[in-house]
Coordinates of C-alpha atoms and ligand atoms in Angstrom, one line a residue:
X17 CA -34.8 -3.8 15.8
X18 CA -34.9 -6.6 13.2
X19 CA -32.5 -9.4 13.9
X20 CA -31.2 -11.7 11.3
X21 CA -28.6 -14.4 10.8
X22 CA -25.9 -13.4 8.3
X23 CA -23.6 -15.9 6.5
X24 CA -21.0 -13.2 6.9
X25 CA -20.6 -13.5 10.6
X26 CA -20.3 -16.2 13.2
X27 CA -22.7 -14.4 15.5
X28 CA -26.3 -13.2 14.9
X29 CA -26.4 -9.7 13.5
X30 CA -28.5 -6.6 13.6
X31 CA -28.7 -5.5 10.0
X32 CA -28.0 -1.9 9.4
X33 CA -27.9 -0.3 5.9
X34 CA -24.6 0.9 4.6
X35 CA -23.3 3.9 6.5
X36 CA -23.4 7.3 4.9
X37 CA -20.1 8.3 3.5
X38 CA -20.1 12.0 4.0
X39 CA -22.0 15.2 3.9
X40 CA -21.7 18.0 1.5
X41 CA -20.9 21.5 2.6
X42 CA -21.8 24.6 0.6
X43 CA -19.8 27.7 0.1
X44 CA -20.9 30.7 -1.8
X45 CA -19.6 29.4 -5.1
X46 CA -18.3 25.8 -4.8
X47 CA -19.8 22.5 -3.6
X48 CA -17.2 20.6 -1.7
X49 CA -17.4 17.0 -0.4
X50 CA -16.5 16.8 3.3
X51 CA -13.2 15.1 2.5
X52 CA -11.8 18.4 1.5
X53 CA -12.2 20.3 4.8
X54 CA -9.3 18.5 6.2
X55 CA -7.4 18.5 3.0
X56 CA -3.6 18.6 3.2
X57 CA -3.6 22.0 1.7
X58 CA -6.1 23.4 4.1
X59 CA -4.4 21.8 7.1
X60 CA -1.0 23.1 6.1
X61 CA -2.5 26.6 5.6
X62 CA -4.2 26.3 9.0
X63 CA -1.2 25.4 10.8
X64 CA 1.6 27.3 9.1
X65 CA 1.3 29.9 6.5
X66 CA -2.1 31.7 6.5
X67 CA -4.7 32.7 8.9
X68 CA -7.3 30.1 9.7
X69 CA -10.1 31.7 7.7
X70 CA -8.3 31.3 4.4
X71 CA -9.3 28.2 2.4
X72 CA -8.4 26.6 -0.9
X73 CA -9.3 23.1 -1.9
X74 CA -7.0 20.6 -3.5
X75 CA -6.7 16.9 -3.2
X76 CA -3.4 15.1 -2.3
X77 CA -2.6 14.7 -6.0
X78 CA -2.9 18.4 -6.6
X79 CA -6.2 18.1 -8.3
X80 CA -8.9 20.6 -7.5
X81 CA -11.8 19.1 -5.6
X82 CA -14.6 21.4 -6.7
X83 CA -17.3 18.9 -7.6
X84 CA -19.1 16.0 -5.9
X85 CA -17.9 12.7 -7.2
X86 CA -20.6 10.2 -8.0
X87 CA -18.7 7.7 -5.9
X88 CA -18.6 9.9 -2.9
X89 CA -21.8 8.4 -1.6
X90 CA -22.8 11.8 -0.2
X91 CA -25.4 12.6 -2.8
X92 CA -28.2 10.8 -1.1
X93 CA -27.4 12.2 2.4
X94 CA -30.4 14.1 3.7
X95 CA -28.0 16.2 5.8
X96 CA -26.2 17.3 2.7
X97 CA -27.7 20.7 2.4
X98 CA -28.1 21.5 6.0
X99 CA -24.6 22.3 7.0
X100 CA -23.0 25.3 5.5
X101 CA -19.3 25.4 4.9
X102 CA -18.3 28.2 7.1
X103 CA -14.9 28.7 8.6
X104 CA -16.3 27.8 11.9
X105 CA -17.8 24.5 10.8
X106 CA -14.4 23.5 9.3
X107 CA -12.5 24.2 12.4
X108 CA -15.4 22.8 14.6
X109 CA -15.5 19.4 12.9
X110 CA -13.8 16.6 14.7
X111 CA -11.9 13.6 13.4
X112 CA -11.5 10.4 15.5
X113 CA -9.3 7.7 14.3
X114 CA -9.9 4.3 15.9
X115 CA -7.2 1.7 15.6
X116 CA -8.9 -1.7 16.0
X117 CA -6.3 -4.2 17.0
X118 CA -4.3 -1.5 18.8
X119 CA -2.4 -4.1 20.8
X120 CA -0.9 -5.7 17.7
X121 CA 2.3 -5.6 15.8
X122 CA 1.2 -3.4 12.9
X123 CA -0.5 -0.9 15.1
X124 CA 2.7 -0.5 17.2
X125 CA 5.1 -0.6 14.4
X126 CA 3.4 1.4 11.7
X127 CA 0.0 3.0 12.5
X128 CA 0.6 4.9 15.7
X129 CA 4.0 6.1 14.5
X130 CA 2.5 7.3 11.2
X131 CA -0.3 9.1 13.0
X132 CA 2.3 10.8 15.2
X133 CA 4.4 11.8 12.2
X134 CA 1.3 13.4 10.6
X135 CA 0.6 15.2 13.8
X136 CA 4.2 16.3 14.1
X137 CA 4.2 17.7 10.5
X138 CA 0.8 19.5 11.1
X139 CA -1.1 17.4 8.6
X140 CA -3.9 16.4 11.0
X141 CA -6.9 18.7 11.5
X142 CA -7.1 20.6 14.7
X143 CA -9.7 18.5 16.5
X144 CA -8.5 15.0 16.2
X145 CA -8.5 12.1 18.7
X146 CA -7.0 8.7 18.4
X147 CA -8.6 5.6 20.0
X148 CA -7.1 2.2 20.4
X149 CA -9.5 -0.7 20.6
X150 CA -8.6 -4.3 21.3
X151 CA -9.4 -7.1 23.8
X152 CA -6.2 -6.6 25.8
X153 CA -7.0 -4.8 29.0
X154 CA -5.1 -1.5 29.1
X155 CA -5.6 2.0 30.6
X156 CA -5.2 5.1 28.5
X157 CA -1.8 5.6 30.2
X158 CA -0.7 2.1 29.3
X159 CA -1.6 2.6 25.7
X160 CA 0.3 5.9 25.7
X161 CA 3.3 4.2 27.2
X162 CA 3.1 1.4 24.6
X163 CA 2.8 3.9 21.7
X164 CA 5.5 6.2 23.0
X165 CA 8.1 3.5 22.7
X166 CA 7.9 3.5 18.9
X167 CA 7.4 7.2 18.2
X168 CA 10.3 9.0 16.4
X169 CA 10.7 12.5 15.1
X170 CA 11.7 13.7 11.7
X171 CA 15.5 13.9 11.5
X172 CA 15.7 17.5 10.2
X173 CA 13.4 19.0 12.8
X174 CA 13.7 17.6 16.2
X175 CA 13.7 20.6 18.5
X176 CA 10.3 20.3 20.0
X177 CA 9.9 16.6 19.6
X178 CA 9.2 15.8 23.3
X179 CA 6.5 18.5 23.5
X180 CA 4.9 17.2 20.3
X181 CA 4.9 13.7 21.7
X182 CA 3.3 14.8 24.9
X183 CA 0.6 16.7 22.9
X184 CA 0.0 13.7 20.7
X185 CA -0.2 11.2 23.5
X186 CA -2.7 13.4 25.3
X187 CA -5.0 12.8 22.3
X188 CA -4.7 9.0 22.5
X189 CA -7.3 6.9 24.4
X190 CA -8.1 3.3 24.8
X191 CA -11.1 1.1 25.0
X192 CA -11.0 -2.6 25.7
X193 CA -13.6 -4.7 24.1
X194 CA -14.5 -7.8 22.1
X195 CA -14.6 -7.6 18.3
X196 CA -18.1 -8.9 17.9
X197 CA -19.7 -7.1 20.8
X198 CA -22.2 -4.4 19.8
X199 CA -22.3 -3.4 23.5
X200 CA -18.5 -2.8 23.6
X201 CA -18.7 -0.7 20.4
X202 CA -21.5 1.2 21.9
X203 CA -19.3 2.0 24.9
X204 CA -16.6 3.1 22.4
X205 CA -19.1 5.3 20.7
X206 CA -19.9 7.0 24.0
X207 CA -16.3 7.7 24.6
X208 CA -15.8 9.1 21.1
X209 CA -18.9 11.3 21.5
X210 CA -17.5 12.8 24.7
X211 CA -14.4 13.8 22.8
X212 CA -16.4 15.2 19.9
X213 CA -18.3 17.4 22.3
X214 CA -21.4 17.6 20.0
X215 CA -19.4 18.9 17.0
X216 CA -19.8 17.5 13.5
X217 CA -17.9 14.2 13.6
X218 CA -15.9 12.2 11.1
X219 CA -14.7 8.8 12.0
X220 CA -12.0 6.6 10.6
X221 CA -11.6 3.0 11.7
X222 CA -8.4 1.2 10.9
X223 CA -8.9 -2.6 11.0
X224 CA -5.5 -3.8 12.1
X225 CA -6.7 -7.3 13.0
X226 CA -6.8 -10.7 11.4
X227 CA -9.3 -10.9 8.5
X228 CA -11.6 -13.5 10.1
X229 CA -12.9 -10.7 12.4
X230 CA -13.2 -7.9 9.8
X231 CA -16.9 -8.4 9.2
X232 CA -17.8 -8.6 12.9
X233 CA -16.0 -5.4 13.6
X234 CA -17.6 -3.6 10.6
X235 CA -21.0 -4.8 11.7
X236 CA -20.5 -3.4 15.2
X237 CA -19.1 -0.2 13.9
X238 CA -22.0 0.2 11.5
X239 CA -24.6 -0.5 14.1
X240 CA -23.1 1.2 17.1
X241 CA -20.2 3.5 16.4
X242 CA -20.7 5.2 13.1
X243 CA -20.9 9.0 12.8
X244 CA -24.3 10.4 12.7
X245 CA -23.5 13.7 11.1
X246 CA -20.2 13.2 9.2
X247 CA -18.4 10.5 7.3
X248 CA -17.4 7.0 8.5
X249 CA -14.6 5.3 6.7
X250 CA -12.9 2.0 7.3
X251 CA -9.3 1.1 6.3
X252 CA -9.1 -2.7 5.7
X253 CA -5.7 -4.4 5.9
X254 CA -4.7 -7.2 3.7
X255 CA -5.2 -10.1 3.3
X256 CA -8.4 -9.5 1.4
X257 CA -9.3 -13.2 1.2
X258 CA -7.0 -16.0 0.0
X259 CA -8.6 -16.6 -3.4
X260 CA -11.4 -15.4 -5.7
X261 CA -14.2 -17.0 -3.7
X262 CA -13.1 -15.9 -0.2
X263 CA -12.3 -12.4 -1.5
X264 CA -15.7 -12.2 -3.2
X265 CA -17.4 -13.3 0.1
X266 CA -15.5 -10.7 2.1
X267 CA -16.5 -8.0 -0.4
X268 CA -20.1 -9.0 -0.2
X269 CA -20.1 -9.2 3.5
X270 CA -18.4 -5.9 4.0
X271 CA -20.9 -4.3 1.6
X272 CA -23.7 -5.3 3.8
X273 CA -22.6 -2.6 6.1
X274 CA -20.5 -0.2 4.1
X275 CA -20.6 1.3 0.7
X276 CA -17.6 0.8 -1.6
X277 CA -16.6 4.4 -1.1
X278 CA -16.3 3.9 2.6
X279 CA -13.9 1.0 2.3
X280 CA -10.2 1.8 1.9
X281 CA -8.4 -1.4 1.1
X282 CA -4.8 -0.6 1.8
X283 CA -1.8 -1.8 -0.1
X284 CA 1.0 0.0 1.6
X285 CA 3.3 -0.4 -1.4
X286 CA 1.1 2.1 -3.3
X287 CA 2.1 4.6 -0.6
X288 CA 5.8 4.2 -1.2
X289 CA 7.5 7.3 -2.5
X290 CA 9.0 5.6 -5.6
X291 CA 5.8 3.9 -6.5
X292 CA 4.0 7.3 -6.3
X293 CA 6.8 8.7 -8.5
X294 CA 6.3 6.0 -11.2
X295 CA 3.5 7.9 -12.9
X296 CA 5.2 11.3 -12.5
X297 CA 8.3 9.9 -14.1
X298 CA 6.4 8.5 -17.0
X299 CA 3.7 11.0 -17.7
X300 CA 5.6 14.2 -17.0
X301 CA 8.8 13.5 -18.9
X302 CA 8.7 13.4 -22.7
X303 CA 11.6 11.1 -22.8
X304 CA 10.0 8.1 -21.2
X305 CA 6.4 7.8 -22.4
X306 CA 7.2 7.2 -26.1
X307 CA 9.5 4.4 -25.1
X308 CA 6.9 2.8 -22.8
X309 CA 5.8 -0.1 -25.1
X310 CA 6.8 -3.3 -26.7
X311 CA 8.8 -1.6 -29.4
X312 CA 11.4 -0.4 -27.0
X313 CA 11.0 -2.4 -23.8
X314 CA 12.4 -5.9 -23.8
X315 CA 11.2 -6.9 -20.4
X316 CA 10.2 -5.5 -17.0
X317 CA 11.1 -6.9 -13.6
X318 CA 9.5 -6.4 -10.2
X319 CA 11.7 -7.6 -7.5
X320 CA 11.1 -8.0 -3.8
X321 CA 13.5 -9.5 -1.4
X322 CA 13.9 -9.6 2.4
X323 CA 16.9 -10.7 4.2
X324 CA 14.9 -12.2 7.1
X325 CA 12.5 -15.1 7.3
X326 CA 8.9 -15.3 8.6
X327 CA 10.1 -15.2 12.2
X328 CA 7.2 -14.5 14.5
X329 CA 4.6 -14.5 11.6
X330 CA 4.9 -18.1 10.6
X331 CA 1.4 -18.9 11.7
X332 CA -0.1 -16.3 9.5
X333 CA 2.3 -16.8 6.6
X334 CA 1.8 -20.6 6.3
X335 CA -1.8 -20.0 5.4
X336 CA -0.9 -17.6 2.7
X337 CA 2.6 -18.0 1.2
X338 CA 4.6 -15.5 -0.7
X339 CA 2.4 -15.4 -3.8
X340 CA -0.6 -14.1 -1.8
X341 CA 1.6 -12.1 0.7
X342 CA 3.5 -10.1 -1.9
X343 CA 2.8 -10.9 -5.5
X344 CA -0.9 -10.9 -5.8
X345 CA -1.1 -7.5 -4.2
X346 CA 2.1 -5.4 -3.9
X347 CA 3.9 -6.4 -7.0
X348 CA 0.8 -6.8 -9.2
X349 CA -0.4 -3.3 -8.1
X350 CA 2.9 -1.8 -9.2
X351 CA 2.7 -3.7 -12.4
X352 CA -0.7 -2.3 -13.1
X353 CA 0.4 1.2 -12.4
X354 CA 3.5 0.7 -14.6
X355 CA 1.6 -0.7 -17.6
X356 CA -1.6 1.3 -17.6
X357 CA -2.6 3.6 -20.4
X358 CA -2.6 7.3 -19.7
X359 CA -5.6 7.9 -17.5
X360 CA -8.1 10.6 -18.4
X361 CA -7.1 12.5 -15.3
X362 CA -5.4 12.0 -11.9
X363 CA -8.8 11.4 -10.4
X364 CA -8.9 8.1 -8.4
X365 CA -11.5 6.5 -10.6
X366 CA -9.7 7.4 -13.8
X367 CA -6.5 5.8 -12.5
X368 CA -8.2 2.7 -11.1
X369 CA -10.2 2.2 -14.3
X370 CA -6.9 2.0 -16.2
X371 CA -5.3 -0.3 -13.7
X372 CA -8.3 -2.7 -13.9
X373 CA -8.0 -2.8 -17.7
X374 CA -4.4 -3.9 -17.4
X375 CA -5.3 -6.6 -14.9
X376 CA -8.1 -7.9 -17.0
X377 CA -5.9 -8.0 -20.1
X378 CA -3.4 -10.3 -18.5
X379 CA -2.8 -13.7 -19.9
X380 CA -3.9 -16.5 -17.5
X381 CA -0.9 -17.6 -15.4
X382 CA 0.5 -21.0 -16.4
X383 CA 2.1 -23.3 -13.9
X384 CA 5.2 -23.6 -16.2
X385 CA 5.6 -19.8 -15.9
X386 CA 6.0 -20.0 -12.2
X387 CA 8.6 -21.5 -9.9
X388 CA 8.4 -21.7 -6.1
X389 CA 10.9 -22.1 -3.4
X390 CA 11.2 -22.4 0.4
X391 CA 14.2 -21.5 2.6
X392 CA 16.0 -24.1 4.5
X393 CA 18.3 -23.8 7.5
X394 CA 21.9 -22.6 7.0
X395 CA 25.0 -22.1 9.0
X396 CA 27.6 -19.5 8.3
X397 CA 30.6 -19.5 10.6
X398 CA 29.3 -19.8 14.1
X399 CA 25.9 -18.4 13.2
X400 CA 23.1 -20.7 12.2
X401 CA 19.9 -19.5 10.5
X402 CA 16.6 -21.5 10.9
X403 CA 14.7 -23.0 8.0
X404 CA 11.1 -22.1 7.4
X405 CA 9.8 -25.3 8.8
X406 CA 11.9 -24.9 11.9
X407 CA 9.4 -22.3 13.0
X408 CA 7.2 -24.1 15.7
X409 CA 4.1 -22.5 14.2
X410 CA 4.7 -24.0 10.8
X411 CA 3.9 -27.7 10.0
X412 CA 7.1 -29.7 9.4
X413 CA 5.8 -30.9 6.0
X414 CA 4.7 -27.4 4.9
X415 CA 4.9 -26.8 1.1
X416 CA 4.1 -23.1 1.5
X417 CA 6.4 -21.1 -0.8
X418 CA 8.6 -18.4 0.8
X419 CA 10.0 -17.6 -2.7
X420 CA 8.3 -17.4 -6.1
X421 CA 9.1 -16.1 -9.5
X422 CA 6.7 -15.7 -12.3
X423 CA 6.5 -14.6 -15.9
X424 CA 3.4 -12.6 -16.8
X425 CA 2.1 -11.2 -20.0
X426 CA -0.3 -8.5 -20.9
X427 CA -2.3 -9.2 -24.0
X428 CA -2.8 -5.8 -25.3
X429 CA -1.4 -3.7 -28.2
X430 CA 1.1 -1.9 -26.0
X431 CA 2.6 -4.9 -24.3
X432 CA 2.0 -7.9 -26.5
X433 CA 4.9 -10.4 -26.0
X434 CA 6.8 -8.4 -23.4
X435 CA 7.6 -10.6 -20.3
X436 CA 6.8 -8.9 -17.0
X437 CA 8.8 -10.9 -14.5
X438 CA 8.1 -10.9 -10.8
X439 CA 10.3 -12.3 -8.1
X440 CA 9.6 -12.2 -4.3
X441 CA 11.3 -14.0 -1.5
X442 CA 12.0 -14.1 2.2
X443 CA 15.3 -15.0 3.8
X444 CA 17.4 -14.0 0.9
X445 CA 20.8 -12.3 0.8
X446 CA 19.5 -8.8 0.7
X447 CA 16.5 -6.6 1.5
X448 CA 15.3 -4.6 -1.5
X449 CA 12.3 -3.8 -3.7
X450 CA 12.8 -2.5 -7.2
X451 CA 11.4 -2.1 -10.7
X452 CA 13.8 -2.8 -13.6
X453 CA 13.0 -1.9 -17.2
X454 CA 15.4 -3.5 -19.7
X455 CA 15.3 -1.9 -23.1
X456 CA 15.9 -3.5 -26.5
X457 CA 19.2 -3.5 -28.4
X458 CA 20.0 -0.5 -30.5
X459 CA 19.3 -1.5 -34.1
X460 CA 22.4 -1.5 -36.3
X461 CA 24.5 -0.3 -33.3
X462 CA 27.6 1.4 -34.7
X463 CA 29.5 0.6 -31.6
X464 CA 28.6 -3.1 -31.6
X465 CA 32.2 -4.3 -31.7
X466 CA 33.1 -2.3 -28.6
X467 CA 30.7 -4.4 -26.5
X468 CA 32.1 -7.9 -27.2
X469 CA 29.7 -10.7 -27.9
X470 CA 27.2 -10.1 -25.1
X471 CA 25.0 -7.3 -26.5
X472 CA 22.4 -7.7 -23.8
X473 CA 24.9 -6.2 -21.4
X474 CA 25.0 -3.1 -23.5
X475 CA 21.3 -2.3 -23.4
X476 CA 19.8 0.5 -21.4
X477 CA 18.2 -0.3 -18.1
X478 CA 16.0 2.0 -16.0
X479 CA 15.9 1.1 -12.3
X480 CA 13.5 2.5 -9.8
X481 CA 14.8 1.4 -6.4
X482 CA 11.8 1.5 -4.2
X483 CA 13.8 0.6 -1.1
X484 CA 16.2 0.9 0.6
X485 CA 18.1 4.0 -0.5
X486 CA 15.5 5.2 -2.9
X487 CA 16.9 6.0 -6.3
X488 CA 16.1 6.2 -10.0
X489 CA 19.0 5.4 -12.3
X490 CA 19.4 4.8 -16.0
X491 CA 22.2 2.6 -17.2
X492 CA 23.8 4.1 -20.3
X493 CA 26.8 3.5 -22.5
X494 CA 29.4 6.1 -22.3
X495 CA 32.8 6.8 -23.8
X496 CA 35.7 6.5 -21.3
X497 CA 37.4 9.9 -21.5
X498 CA 40.7 9.7 -23.4
X499 CA 42.1 9.5 -26.8
X500 CA 41.1 5.9 -27.5
X501 CA 37.5 4.7 -28.0
X502 CA 36.6 2.6 -25.0
X503 CA 33.0 2.3 -23.9
X504 CA 31.9 2.0 -20.3
X505 CA 28.6 1.3 -18.6
X506 CA 27.6 4.1 -16.4
X507 CA 24.6 5.4 -14.4
X508 CA 22.6 8.6 -14.7
X509 CA 21.7 8.5 -11.0
X510 CA 19.1 10.3 -9.0
X511 CA 19.9 9.2 -5.5
X512 CA 17.2 10.6 -3.2
X513 CA 19.3 11.0 -0.2
X514 CA 21.7 13.2 -2.2
X515 CA 19.1 15.2 -4.0
X516 CA 16.4 15.5 -1.3
X517 CA 17.9 15.7 2.2
X518 CA 14.5 15.4 3.9
X519 CA 13.5 12.1 5.4
X520 CA 11.0 10.3 3.2
X521 CA 7.6 9.8 4.8
X522 CA 6.5 6.3 5.6
X523 CA 3.9 4.8 3.2
X524 CA 1.4 4.5 6.0
X525 CA 1.6 8.3 6.6
X526 CA 0.6 9.1 3.0
X527 CA -2.2 6.5 3.0
X528 CA -3.7 7.4 6.4
X529 CA -3.8 11.0 5.3
X530 CA -5.4 10.1 2.0
X531 CA -8.1 8.1 3.8
X532 CA -8.7 11.1 6.1
X533 CA -9.1 13.2 3.0
X534 CA -11.2 10.7 1.1
X535 CA -8.6 10.4 -1.6
X536 CA -9.0 6.8 -3.0
X537 CA -6.4 6.8 -5.7
X538 CA -4.0 4.6 -3.8
X539 CA -6.5 2.2 -2.4
X540 CA -7.8 -0.9 -4.1
X541 CA -11.2 -0.9 -5.6
X542 CA -13.3 -4.1 -5.4
X543 CA -13.1 -4.8 -9.2
X544 CA -9.3 -4.4 -9.1
X545 CA -9.3 -7.0 -6.3
X546 CA -11.5 -9.3 -8.3
X547 CA -9.2 -9.1 -11.3
X548 CA -6.1 -9.6 -9.2
X549 CA -7.6 -12.8 -7.7
X550 CA -8.9 -14.0 -11.1
X551 CA -5.3 -14.0 -12.3
X552 CA -3.8 -15.8 -9.3
X553 CA -6.5 -18.1 -8.1
X554 CA -6.3 -20.8 -10.8
X555 CA -2.5 -20.9 -10.4
X556 CA -2.7 -21.2 -6.6
X557 CA -5.3 -23.9 -6.8
X558 CA -3.1 -25.9 -9.2
X559 CA 0.0 -25.4 -7.1
X560 CA -1.8 -26.5 -4.0
X561 CA -3.9 -29.2 -5.6
X562 CA -0.9 -30.8 -7.2
X563 CA 1.2 -30.3 -4.0
X564 CA 4.0 -28.8 -6.0
X565 CA 7.1 -29.1 -3.8
X566 CA 9.1 -25.9 -3.5
X567 CA 12.7 -25.8 -4.5
X568 CA 14.8 -25.4 -1.3
X569 CA 17.3 -22.6 -1.0
X570 CA 19.6 -21.8 1.9
X571 CA 18.6 -18.9 4.2
X572 CA 20.6 -15.8 3.1
X573 CA 21.2 -17.1 -0.5
X574 CA 20.1 -15.6 -3.8
X575 CA 17.1 -17.9 -4.0
X576 CA 16.4 -21.1 -6.1
X577 CA 18.2 -21.6 -9.4
X578 CA 14.8 -22.3 -10.9
X579 CA 14.3 -18.5 -11.1
X580 CA 17.2 -18.3 -13.5
X581 CA 15.8 -21.0 -15.8
X582 CA 12.4 -19.3 -15.8
X583 CA 14.0 -16.0 -16.8
X584 CA 16.2 -17.6 -19.4
X585 CA 13.2 -19.3 -20.9
X586 CA 11.9 -15.8 -21.7
X587 CA 15.3 -14.5 -22.8
X588 CA 15.6 -12.5 -19.6
X589 CA 18.4 -12.0 -17.1
X590 CA 17.5 -10.8 -13.7
X591 CA 18.9 -7.3 -13.4
X592 CA 19.6 -7.6 -9.7
X593 CA 21.9 -10.6 -10.3
X594 CA 23.9 -9.2 -13.2
X595 CA 26.8 -8.3 -11.0
X596 CA 26.7 -4.6 -11.9
X597 CA 23.4 -3.8 -10.2
Ligands
LIG612 N1 2.4 -6.9 10.9 C1 2.7 -6.5 9.7 O1 3.8 -6.1 9.3 C2 1.6 -6.5 8.6 C3 0.3 -6.9 9.0 N2 -0.7 -6.8 8.0 C4 -2.0 -7.1 8.4 O2 -2.5 -6.2 9.3 C5 -3.4 -6.9 10.3 C6 -2.8 -6.7 11.6 O3 -1.5 -7.3 11.7 P1 -0.7 -7.6 13.0 O4 -0.8 -6.4 13.9 O5 0.5 -8.2 12.6 O6 -1.7 -8.7 13.6 P2 -1.7 -9.3 15.1 O7 -1.6 -10.8 15.0 O8 -0.6 -8.7 16.0 O9 -3.1 -9.0 15.6 C7 -3.5 -7.6 15.9 C8 -4.4 -7.7 17.2 O10 -5.6 -8.5 16.9 C9 -6.0 -9.3 18.0 N3 -6.0 -10.7 17.5 C10 -5.0 -11.4 17.1 N4 -5.4 -12.6 16.7 C11 -6.7 -12.7 17.0 C12 -7.7 -13.7 16.9 N5 -7.5 -14.9 16.4 N6 -9.0 -13.3 17.2 C13 -9.3 -12.1 17.7 N7 -8.3 -11.1 17.8 C14 -7.1 -11.4 17.5 C15 -4.9 -9.1 19.0 O11 -5.4 -8.1 19.9 P3 -6.1 -8.4 21.3 O12 -5.8 -9.8 21.7 O13 -5.6 -7.4 22.3 O14 -7.6 -8.3 21.0 C16 -3.7 -8.5 18.3 O15 -3.0 -7.6 19.1 C17 -3.5 -8.3 9.8 O16 -4.6 -8.4 8.9 C18 -2.2 -8.5 9.0 O17 -2.4 -9.5 8.0 C19 -0.4 -6.4 6.8 C20 0.9 -6.0 6.4 C21 2.0 -6.1 7.3
LIG613 O1 2.7 -6.7 3.4 C1 3.7 -7.2 3.7 O2 4.8 -6.4 3.6 C2 6.0 -6.6 4.4 C3 7.1 -5.8 3.7 O3 6.8 -4.4 3.8 P1 8.0 -3.4 3.8 O4 7.2 -2.1 3.7 O5 8.7 -3.5 5.0 O6 8.8 -3.7 2.6 C4 6.3 -8.1 4.4 O7 7.4 -8.3 5.3 C5 5.1 -8.8 4.9 O8 5.4 -10.2 4.9 C6 3.9 -8.6 4.1 O9 2.8 -9.1 4.7

């Protein structure tokens, strides 16, 4: 075996060409990439409605999967024509999901519960196994015990919850190992193989670990633990670097071992229900799309706030700050989805092509269009809240922003001159994430005098409340019933909890299932990532190079006043602070 030293890893590496993405199965009349055999539709049919030998193929966006995508990576696979798609091969295939970093916070809080929820709702294929991998020494039983503490069942369907938990936990196993040890990954491979029992195998690895060990793990997976007769995919958690250079390096290093189609860069905000609904709202209702441009929209706001600080994550956060933690990824992704042109289809590549165009059309971010803040300690009654730098893992003189607001512009025909405002902060007065679209004034408004002098207050505003209490509402002007002519601001309100009693799935459930199905629409392509970093890197360098001091704001407040000045400079008022919400 050839050994070589790679700049991508701290240790010497055995080079292995990129893993094969998948294999193609043939039916009598359709060619179907492997991703479809565990498709949501098939799995639902398997488990609930129809006999197991009845198949139909649809992706999670409802689009038929009846052709091999050029990006699927399966075209060159020599095994492609060897395995027929028969009912038995579908039900015989196995899926193993390995959570690397299984002892960590994200795995416990989100990944294992999401996997259980998928199992509970019968979304997972029949032959699946979950492996935890980390350095911490644990037995299978101890892993199960750890996982069981965070599992919950769907509110509307709890009857057999305990049974389902037992069944799920029986499918969970653990292997302790180092992240850069090929030997340890080889041991993992043997354990996975035992569970696969010689059947065709598909393997998903979720890297729930700090980014400095991503490449080591991917190397070990590639060399020792990839599937030999099915697909191997890797979900990569953020942060994907901390600027253009480090992100570029990470992309290059991962691509030494994986093809782009095997890499699923997760941005969990793209898996949130309301973010998914953004495109549905816009493209399937005639009333919105014609208004979706500079002629009618005055400004758009993307707002993220948390009512807690960086407690427990200060060490990580101080190296990144709120711009990298929330704006460069979650908010920018939503902005791109919001502003993109109509894609050719709902296919992942068509959507991601349009998003990249938006990102590449953005005006470079200027320092004067950004303000930064940092929370300070605050006492309220007998309770006192710590400041950011009170965290022992944060340097006392840290200038890392825990709050930022920015005005962005898209230099294209649709959006020329429209401010897209972003605001993100920790330790604020409330926890929420929302998109606010403020429309222009009604020209020659007949009812002008009924509104007083502040016409801005009379404009329509569309709000997509991503969380909590998911809702879509439109602020309209309405006549107060009665003989006189009094106008009132009112909401046309779609409150999800009232309209849809079912619990909304967690974003990680949707995204995990998409990765299992090979649906890439909600994952970040490398050129999207490049474009996102190109926008933010010069600004971050300037902020850090000039050591711009953040404006201090008290824990639990509405954030620095600088955010108001920034908005006012662009003739905008933050919708969340208008007093009428
Ligand atoms: N927690 C969250 O809410 C979110 C996390 N993320 C991202 O997800 C990934 C995982 O997050 P999280 O679970 O919070 O991370 P943790 O810090 O809890 O790390 C996960 C596991 O990785 C191992 N580990 C931690 N530090 C090191 C190190 N320096 N060297 C080697 N191994 C280490 C530990 O396992 P062991 O010691 O057993 O090997 C740990 O249990 C990170 O990339 C994070 O940025 C993204 C969004 C939200
Ligand atoms: O990615 C991150 O997201 C969380 C917020 O996620 P949410 O789904 O709970 O809204 C944030 O707390 C964290 O700092 C960031 O890394």
